[in-house]
Amino acid sequence: MRTYNIHEAKTHLSRLVERAANGEPFVIAKAGKPMVKVIPLEAGEPSRIKRFGFMAGQIRVPADFDRMGEAEILKMFEEGE
C-alpha cells in the first residue's frame, strides 16, 4: 500500500481519491508517521477476526470432562494429610 505525505496528497487529491475509489487504498502520513488510510466506501469496514468459536465442530469435549483425573487429584490431596 502506497504512502503519501500530506503535501503530496493535497497536491494530487483528485487523482488519489479516484485511484482509491477504483480499489487502490493509500495512506497519508505527516512527518513520516502514518495518519489515515483512505479506502473506497463500497469496500465497507475491514473484516474483524472472529476468534470465538473458530474451531467449532473440530473439537469434541468428553461428557466426563469435569471429572477427568478425579482419582489422581483426590490421591494427591489425601497424600498431603
MMTF fields as JSON, N, C-alpha, C and O atoms, coordinates in Angstrom:
{
  "mmtfVersion": "1.0.0",
  "mmtfProducer": "UNKNOWN",
  "numBonds": 323,
  "numAtoms": 324,
  "numGroups": 81,
  "numChains": 1,
  "numModels": 1,
  "chainsPerModel": [1],
  "groupsPerChain": [81],
  "chainIdList": ["A"],
  "bondAtomList": [4, 2, 8, 6, 12, 10, 16, 14, 20, 18, 24, 22, 28, 26, 32, 30, 36, 34, 40, 38, 44, 42, 48, 46, 52, 50, 56, 54, 60, 58, 64, 62, 68, 66, 72, 70, 76, 74, 80, 78, 84, 82, 88, 86, 92, 90, 96, 94, 100, 98, 104, 102, 108, 106, 112, 110, 116, 114, 120, 118, 124, 122, 128, 126, 132, 130, 136, 134, 140, 138, 144, 142, 148, 146, 152, 150, 156, 154, 160, 158, 164, 162, 168, 166, 172, 170, 176, 174, 180, 178, 184, 182, 188, 186, 192, 190, 196, 194, 200, 198, 204, 202, 208, 206, 212, 210, 216, 214, 220, 218, 224, 222, 228, 226, 232, 230, 236, 234, 240, 238, 244, 242, 248, 246, 252, 250, 256, 254, 260, 258, 264, 262, 268, 266, 272, 270, 276, 274, 280, 278, 284, 282, 288, 286, 292, 290, 296, 294, 300, 298, 304, 302, 308, 306, 312, 310, 316, 314, 320, 318],
  "bondOrderList": [1, 1, 1, 1, 1, 1, 1, 1, 1, 1, 1, 1, 1, 1, 1, 1, 1, 1, 1, 1, 1, 1, 1, 1, 1, 1, 1, 1, 1, 1, 1, 1, 1, 1, 1, 1, 1, 1, 1, 1, 1, 1, 1, 1, 1, 1, 1, 1, 1, 1, 1, 1, 1, 1, 1, 1, 1, 1, 1, 1, 1, 1, 1, 1, 1, 1, 1, 1, 1, 1, 1, 1, 1, 1, 1, 1, 1, 1, 1, 1],
  "groupList": [{"groupName": "MET", "atomNameList": ["N", "CA", "C", "O"], "elementList": ["N", "C", "C", "O"], "formalChargeList": [0, 0, 0, 0], "bondAtomList": [1, 0, 2, 1, 3, 2], "bondOrderList": [1, 1, 2], "singleLetterCode": "M", "chemCompType": "L-PEPTIDE LINKING"}, {"groupName": "ARG", "atomNameList": ["N", "CA", "C", "O"], "elementList": ["N", "C", "C", "O"], "formalChargeList": [0, 0, 0, 0], "bondAtomList": [1, 0, 2, 1, 3, 2], "bondOrderList": [1, 1, 2], "singleLetterCode": "R", "chemCompType": "L-PEPTIDE LINKING"}, {"groupName": "THR", "atomNameList": ["N", "CA", "C", "O"], "elementList": ["N", "C", "C", "O"], "formalChargeList": [0, 0, 0, 0], "bondAtomList": [1, 0, 2, 1, 3, 2], "bondOrderList": [1, 1, 2], "singleLetterCode": "T", "chemCompType": "L-PEPTIDE LINKING"}, {"groupName": "TYR", "atomNameList": ["N", "CA", "C", "O"], "elementList": ["N", "C", "C", "O"], "formalChargeList": [0, 0, 0, 0], "bondAtomList": [1, 0, 2, 1, 3, 2], "bondOrderList": [1, 1, 2], "singleLetterCode": "Y", "chemCompType": "L-PEPTIDE LINKING"}, {"groupName": "ASN", "atomNameList": ["N", "CA", "C", "O"], "elementList": ["N", "C", "C", "O"], "formalChargeList": [0, 0, 0, 0], "bondAtomList": [1, 0, 2, 1, 3, 2], "bondOrderList": [1, 1, 2], "singleLetterCode": "N", "chemCompType": "L-PEPTIDE LINKING"}, {"groupName": "ILE", "atomNameList": ["N", "CA", "C", "O"], "elementList": ["N", "C", "C", "O"], "formalChargeList": [0, 0, 0, 0], "bondAtomList": [1, 0, 2, 1, 3, 2], "bondOrderList": [1, 1, 2], "singleLetterCode": "I", "chemCompType": "L-PEPTIDE LINKING"}, {"groupName": "HIS", "atomNameList": ["N", "CA", "C", "O"], "elementList": ["N", "C", "C", "O"], "formalChargeList": [0, 0, 0, 0], "bondAtomList": [1, 0, 2, 1, 3, 2], "bondOrderList": [1, 1, 2], "singleLetterCode": "H", "chemCompType": "L-PEPTIDE LINKING"}, {"groupName": "GLU", "atomNameList": ["N", "CA", "C", "O"], "elementList": ["N", "C", "C", "O"], "formalChargeList": [0, 0, 0, 0], "bondAtomList": [1, 0, 2, 1, 3, 2], "bondOrderList": [1, 1, 2], "singleLetterCode": "E", "chemCompType": "L-PEPTIDE LINKING"}, {"groupName": "ALA", "atomNameList": ["N", "CA", "C", "O"], "elementList": ["N", "C", "C", "O"], "formalChargeList": [0, 0, 0, 0], "bondAtomList": [1, 0, 2, 1, 3, 2], "bondOrderList": [1, 1, 2], "singleLetterCode": "A", "chemCompType": "L-PEPTIDE LINKING"}, {"groupName": "LYS", "atomNameList": ["N", "CA", "C", "O"], "elementList": ["N", "C", "C", "O"], "formalChargeList": [0, 0, 0, 0], "bondAtomList": [1, 0, 2, 1, 3, 2], "bondOrderList": [1, 1, 2], "singleLetterCode": "K", "chemCompType": "L-PEPTIDE LINKING"}, {"groupName": "LEU", "atomNameList": ["N", "CA", "C", "O"], "elementList": ["N", "C", "C", "O"], "formalChargeList": [0, 0, 0, 0], "bondAtomList": [1, 0, 2, 1, 3, 2], "bondOrderList": [1, 1, 2], "singleLetterCode": "L", "chemCompType": "L-PEPTIDE LINKING"}, {"groupName": "SER", "atomNameList": ["N", "CA", "C", "O"], "elementList": ["N", "C", "C", "O"], "formalChargeList": [0, 0, 0, 0], "bondAtomList": [1, 0, 2, 1, 3, 2], "bondOrderList": [1, 1, 2], "singleLetterCode": "S", "chemCompType": "L-PEPTIDE LINKING"}, {"groupName": "VAL", "atomNameList": ["N", "CA", "C", "O"], "elementList": ["N", "C", "C", "O"], "formalChargeList": [0, 0, 0, 0], "bondAtomList": [1, 0, 2, 1, 3, 2], "bondOrderList": [1, 1, 2], "singleLetterCode": "V", "chemCompType": "L-PEPTIDE LINKING"}, {"groupName": "GLY", "atomNameList": ["N", "CA", "C", "O"], "elementList": ["N", "C", "C", "O"], "formalChargeList": [0, 0, 0, 0], "bondAtomList": [1, 0, 2, 1, 3, 2], "bondOrderList": [1, 1, 2], "singleLetterCode": "G", "chemCompType": "PEPTIDE LINKING"}, {"groupName": "PRO", "atomNameList": ["N", "CA", "C", "O"], "elementList": ["N", "C", "C", "O"], "formalChargeList": [0, 0, 0, 0], "bondAtomList": [1, 0, 2, 1, 3, 2], "bondOrderList": [1, 1, 2], "singleLetterCode": "P", "chemCompType": "L-PEPTIDE LINKING"}, {"groupName": "PHE", "atomNameList": ["N", "CA", "C", "O"], "elementList": ["N", "C", "C", "O"], "formalChargeList": [0, 0, 0, 0], "bondAtomList": [1, 0, 2, 1, 3, 2], "bondOrderList": [1, 1, 2], "singleLetterCode": "F", "chemCompType": "L-PEPTIDE LINKING"}, {"groupName": "GLN", "atomNameList": ["N", "CA", "C", "O"], "elementList": ["N", "C", "C", "O"], "formalChargeList": [0, 0, 0, 0], "bondAtomList": [1, 0, 2, 1, 3, 2], "bondOrderList": [1, 1, 2], "singleLetterCode": "Q", "chemCompType": "L-PEPTIDE LINKING"}, {"groupName": "ASP", "atomNameList": ["N", "CA", "C", "O"], "elementList": ["N", "C", "C", "O"], "formalChargeList": [0, 0, 0, 0], "bondAtomList": [1, 0, 2, 1, 3, 2], "bondOrderList": [1, 1, 2], "singleLetterCode": "D", "chemCompType": "L-PEPTIDE LINKING"}],
  "groupTypeList": [0, 1, 2, 3, 4, 5, 6, 7, 8, 9, 2, 6, 10, 11, 1, 10, 12, 7, 1, 8, 8, 4, 13, 7, 14, 15, 12, 5, 8, 9, 8, 13, 9, 14, 0, 12, 9, 12, 5, 14, 10, 7, 8, 13, 7, 14, 11, 1, 5, 9, 1, 15, 13, 15, 0, 8, 13, 16, 5, 1, 12, 14, 8, 17, 15, 17, 1, 0, 13, 7, 8, 7, 5, 10, 9, 0, 15, 7, 7, 13, 7],
  "groupIdList": [1, 2, 3, 4, 5, 6, 7, 8, 9, 10, 11, 12, 13, 14, 15, 16, 17, 18, 19, 20, 21, 22, 23, 24, 25, 26, 27, 28, 29, 30, 31, 32, 33, 34, 35, 36, 37, 38, 39, 40, 41, 42, 43, 44, 45, 46, 47, 48, 49, 50, 51, 52, 53, 54, 55, 56, 57, 58, 59, 60, 61, 62, 63, 64, 65, 66, 67, 68, 69, 70, 71, 72, 73, 74, 75, 76, 77, 78, 79, 80, 81],
  "secStructList": [7, 3, 3, 3, 3, 2, 2, 2, 2, 2, 2, 6, 2, 2, 2, 2, 2, 2, 2, 2, 2, 6, 6, 7, 7, 3, 3, 3, 3, 3, 6, 6, 3, 3, 3, 3, 3, 3, 7, 7, 4, 4, 4, 7, 1, 7, 7, 7, 7, 7, 7, 6, 6, 6, 6, 6, 6, 6, 7, 7, 7, 7, 6, 6, 4, 4, 4, 6, 6, 2, 2, 2, 2, 2, 2, 2, 2, 2, 2, 6, 7],
  "xCoordList": [0.86, 0.0, 0.91, 1.846, 0.626, 1.462, 1.154, 0.008, 2.18, 2.037, 2.414, 3.417, 1.602, 1.855, 1.942, 1.219, 2.838, 2.862, 1.705, 1.126, 1.384, 0.214, 0.325, -0.65, 1.474, 1.638, 1.367, 0.656, 1.939, 1.727, 0.259, -0.286, -0.384, -1.794, -2.676, -3.62, -2.37, -3.151, -2.974, -3.926, -1.759, -1.476, -2.188, -2.642, -2.294, -2.861, -4.139, -4.439, -4.893, -6.049, -7.06, -7.51, -7.422, -8.417, -7.971, -8.746, -6.722, -6.189, -6.135, -6.48, -5.704, -5.594, -6.972, -7.142, -7.949, -9.312, -9.868, -10.513, -9.618, -10.087, -9.447, -10.125, -8.159, -7.474, -8.02, -8.22, -8.26, -8.811, -10.202, -10.541, -11.001, -12.349, -12.307, -13.25, -11.217, -11.05, -10.359, -9.928, -10.258, -9.736, -8.267, -7.689, -7.643, -6.236, -6.143, -5.915, -6.314, -6.234, -4.824, -3.854, -4.729, -3.422, -3.423, -4.468, -2.23, -2.049, -1.514, -0.672, -2.01, -1.48, -0.684, -1.171, 0.554, 1.45, 1.809, 1.798, 2.127, 2.589, 3.945, 4.06, 4.952, 6.333, 6.758, 7.465, 6.318, 6.704, 5.88, 6.074, 4.959, 4.125, 2.76, 2.059, 2.37, 1.055, -0.069, -0.113, -0.977, -2.065, -3.435, -4.237, -3.713, -5.017, -4.847, -3.874, -5.816, -5.869, -7.107, -8.2, -6.947, -8.061, -8.453, -7.641, -9.723, -10.256, -11.58, -12.233, -11.989, -13.282, -14.448, -14.379, -15.503, -16.672, -17.313, -17.68, -17.455, -18.124, -17.335, -17.859, -16.078, -15.271, -15.782, -15.541, -16.484, -17.004, -15.894, -14.735, -16.266, -15.293, -14.453, -14.967, -13.179, -12.354, -12.932, -13.38, -12.916, -13.483, -12.63, -11.401, -13.272, -12.583, -12.376, -13.191, -11.302, -11.015, -11.966, -12.023, -12.696, -13.633, -12.968, -12.862, -12.529, -11.813, -12.761, -12.523, -13.824, -14.713, -15.392, -16.057, -15.235, -15.863, -15.158, -15.752, -13.906, -13.222, -12.939, -12.645, -13.017, -12.789, -14.074, -14.018, -15.213, -16.489, -16.594, -16.341, -16.97, -17.142, -15.86, -15.901, -14.715, -13.444, -12.934, -12.042, -13.495, -13.061, -14.272, -15.356, -14.074, -15.151, -14.742, -13.677, -15.585, -15.328, -16.04, -17.248, -15.301, -15.92, -16.988, -16.892, -17.998, -19.09, -18.585, -19.164, -17.513, -16.987, -15.816, -14.97, -15.767, -14.653, -14.407, -13.261, -15.482, -15.323, -14.906, -14.653, -14.828, -14.415, -13.117, -12.657, -12.53, -11.305, -10.175, -9.972, -9.463, -8.343, -8.762, -7.939, -10.034, -10.561, -9.833, -9.485, -9.6, -8.95, -7.531, -7.12, -6.789, -5.418, -5.385, -4.52, -6.318, -6.371, -6.707, -6.078, -7.699, -8.058, -6.879, -6.639, -6.158, -4.995, -3.933, -3.325, -3.71, -2.735, -3.126, -2.27, -4.435, -4.896, -4.797, -4.467, -5.078, -5.007, -3.575, -3.334, -2.615, -1.216, -0.703, 0.238, -1.287, -0.85, -1.301, -0.804, -2.211, -2.726, -1.764, -2.061],
  "yCoordList": [-1.164, 0.0, 1.231, 1.329, 2.134, 3.322, 4.36, 4.5, 5.089, 6.153, 7.485, 7.583, 8.507, 9.856, 10.811, 10.654, 11.816, 12.825, 13.797, 13.828, 14.58, 15.464, 16.434, 16.633, 17.03, 17.993, 17.334, 17.885, 16.157, 15.436, 15.048, 15.137, 14.616, 14.228, 15.436, 15.312, 16.605, 17.806, 18.201, 18.61, 18.075, 18.464, 17.566, 18.043, 16.277, 15.299, 14.649, 13.503, 15.374, 14.788, 14.179, 13.055, 14.867, 14.347, 13.025, 12.07, 12.975, 11.75, 10.611, 9.473, 10.92, 9.883, 9.352, 8.15, 10.248, 9.817, 8.91, 7.903, 9.265, 8.438, 7.047, 6.041, 6.995, 5.7, 4.875, 3.667, 5.533, 4.821, 4.286, 3.161, 5.087, 4.658, 3.446, 2.656, 3.303, 2.16, 0.975, 0.038, 1.02, -0.137, -0.075, -1.1, 1.091, 1.236, 2.096, 3.301, 1.502, 2.297, 2.86, 2.332, 3.936, 4.529, 5.134, 5.28, 5.481, 6.047, 7.458, 7.725, 8.365, 9.721, 9.839, 9.511, 10.316, 10.431, 11.887, 12.716, 12.175, 13.507, 13.326, 12.624, 13.949, 13.83, 12.364, 11.949, 11.585, 10.177, 9.244, 8.029, 9.788, 8.964, 8.759, 9.734, 7.505, 7.248, 7.821, 7.595, 8.567, 9.215, 8.634, 8.364, 8.437, 7.93, 6.972, 7.036, 6.088, 5.165, 5.529, 5.641, 5.711, 6.069, 4.827, 4.249, 4.422, 3.247, 3.615, 4.563, 2.887, 3.198, 2.874, 1.919, 3.658, 3.442, 2.08, 1.417, 1.654, 0.379, -0.81, -1.922, -0.58, -1.67, -2.038, -3.149, -1.12, -1.398, -1.434, -1.136, -1.796, -1.889, -3.142, -4.171, -3.076, -4.283, -5.34, -5.028, -6.568, -7.622, -7.819, -7.778, -8.027, -8.265, -9.767, -10.571, -10.119, -11.53, -12.027, -11.468, -13.061, -13.649, -14.871, -15.92, -14.732, -15.811, -16.756, -17.963, -16.235, -17.068, -18.095, -17.735, -19.356, -20.421, -20.764, -21.414, -20.348, -20.573, -22.043, -22.399, -22.9, -24.332, -25.137, -26.33, -24.485, -25.152, -26.392, -26.333, -27.507, -28.747, -29.536, -30.661, -28.97, -29.653, -30.309, -31.156, -29.92, -30.458, -31.048, -30.464, -32.213, -32.834, -32.903, -33.426, -32.376, -32.403, -33.624, -33.775, -34.501, -35.699, -35.342, -34.309, -36.188, -35.949, -35.898, -35.192, -36.633, -36.644, -35.675, -35.881, -34.638, -33.685, -33.122, -33.023, -32.752, -32.139, -33.14, -32.738, -34.425, -35.434, -36.127, -37.04, -35.71, -36.337, -36.136, -35.028, -37.181, -37.121, -37.007, -36.711, -37.239, -37.063, -37.956, -37.495, -39.21, -40.132, -39.672, -39.709, -39.243, -38.785, -37.522, -37.376, -36.622, -35.374, -35.677, -35.137, -36.542, -36.911, -37.584, -37.342, -38.416, -39.099, -38.081, -38.233, -37.053, -36.026, -35.276, -34.954, -34.998, -34.309, -35.22, -34.759, -36.495, -37.437, -37.641, -37.825, -37.611, -37.765, -36.58, -36.724, -35.429, -34.232, -34.179, -33.332, -35.026, -35.006, -35.566, -35.613],
  "zCoordList": [0.0, 0.0, 0.0, 0.794, -0.874, -1.049, 0.016, 0.442, 0.445, 1.432, 0.792, 0.084, 1.048, 0.537, 1.719, 2.703, 1.622, 2.674, 2.431, 1.345, 3.443, 3.363, 2.187, 1.461, 1.993, 0.897, -0.458, -1.298, -0.653, -1.916, -2.085, -3.186, -0.99, -1.057, -1.398, -2.179, -0.813, -1.132, -2.592, -3.256, -3.076, -4.456, -5.456, -6.496, -5.161, -6.098, -5.56, -5.897, -4.727, -4.051, -5.019, -4.795, -6.06, -7.004, -7.61, -7.678, -8.048, -8.655, -7.634, -7.952, -6.411, -5.38, -4.97, -4.768, -4.849, -4.494, -5.584, -5.292, -6.826, -7.945, -7.889, -8.095, -7.613, -7.528, -6.357, -6.485, -5.214, -4.056, -4.384, -4.015, -5.073, -5.444, -6.377, -6.416, -7.122, -8.026, -7.353, -8.025, -6.031, -5.301, -4.927, -4.562, -5.005, -4.618, -3.358, -3.459, -2.173, -0.945, -0.756, -1.299, 0.019, 0.294, 1.691, 2.325, 2.153, 3.489, 3.339, 2.481, 4.184, 4.237, 5.528, 6.61, 5.392, 6.545, 6.795, 5.885, 8.046, 8.438, 9.104, 10.109, 8.555, 9.056, 9.117, 10.036, 8.125, 8.049, 8.913, 8.865, 9.707, 10.582, 9.923, 9.651, 9.66, 9.045, 9.911, 11.12, 9.268, 9.996, 9.648, 10.542, 8.344, 7.916, 6.747, 5.996, 6.619, 5.492, 4.682, 5.238, 3.393, 2.511, 1.727, 1.004, 1.882, 1.199, 0.548, 0.983, -0.482, -1.114, -0.18, 0.595, -0.253, 0.605, 0.391, 1.361, -0.842, -1.091, -0.555, -0.478, -0.185, 0.379, 1.764, 2.236, 2.422, 3.748, 4.781, 4.491, 5.959, 7.045, 6.874, 6.438, 7.206, 7.152, 8.089, 9.192, 7.647, 8.481, 9.72, 9.657, 10.81, 12.071, 12.225, 11.773, 12.853, 13.087, 14.168, 15.263, 13.857, 14.813, 15.433, 14.797, 16.654, 17.31, 18.048, 18.073, 18.645, 19.44, 18.555, 17.584, 18.876, 18.119, 16.824, 15.964, 16.653, 15.385, 15.108, 13.967, 16.112, 15.887, 16.12, 16.416, 15.985, 16.202, 15.312, 14.109, 15.925, 15.19, 15.0, 14.502, 15.387, 15.202, 16.486, 16.442, 17.613, 18.906, 19.616, 19.612, 20.224, 20.979, 22.442, 22.77, 23.319, 24.754, 25.324, 25.142, 26.016, 26.583, 27.615, 28.278, 27.749, 28.69, 30.126, 30.953, 30.444, 31.806, 31.99, 32.86, 31.187, 31.205, 32.602, 33.04, 33.304, 34.622, 35.704, 36.84, 35.377, 36.349, 35.924, 36.609, 34.818, 34.334, 35.35, 35.846, 35.647, 36.587, 38.033, 38.9, 38.303, 39.657, 40.66, 41.747, 40.322, 41.255, 41.587, 42.747, 40.581, 40.802, 41.661, 42.524, 41.424, 42.2, 43.648, 44.558, 43.87, 45.247, 45.954, 47.137, 45.236, 45.814, 46.246, 47.305, 45.436, 45.782, 47.053, 47.876, 47.212, 48.407, 49.629, 50.722, 49.452, 50.569, 51.034, 52.227, 50.103, 50.474, 51.266, 52.047, 51.086, 51.781, 53.214, 53.956, 53.661, 55.04, 56.026, 57.219]
}
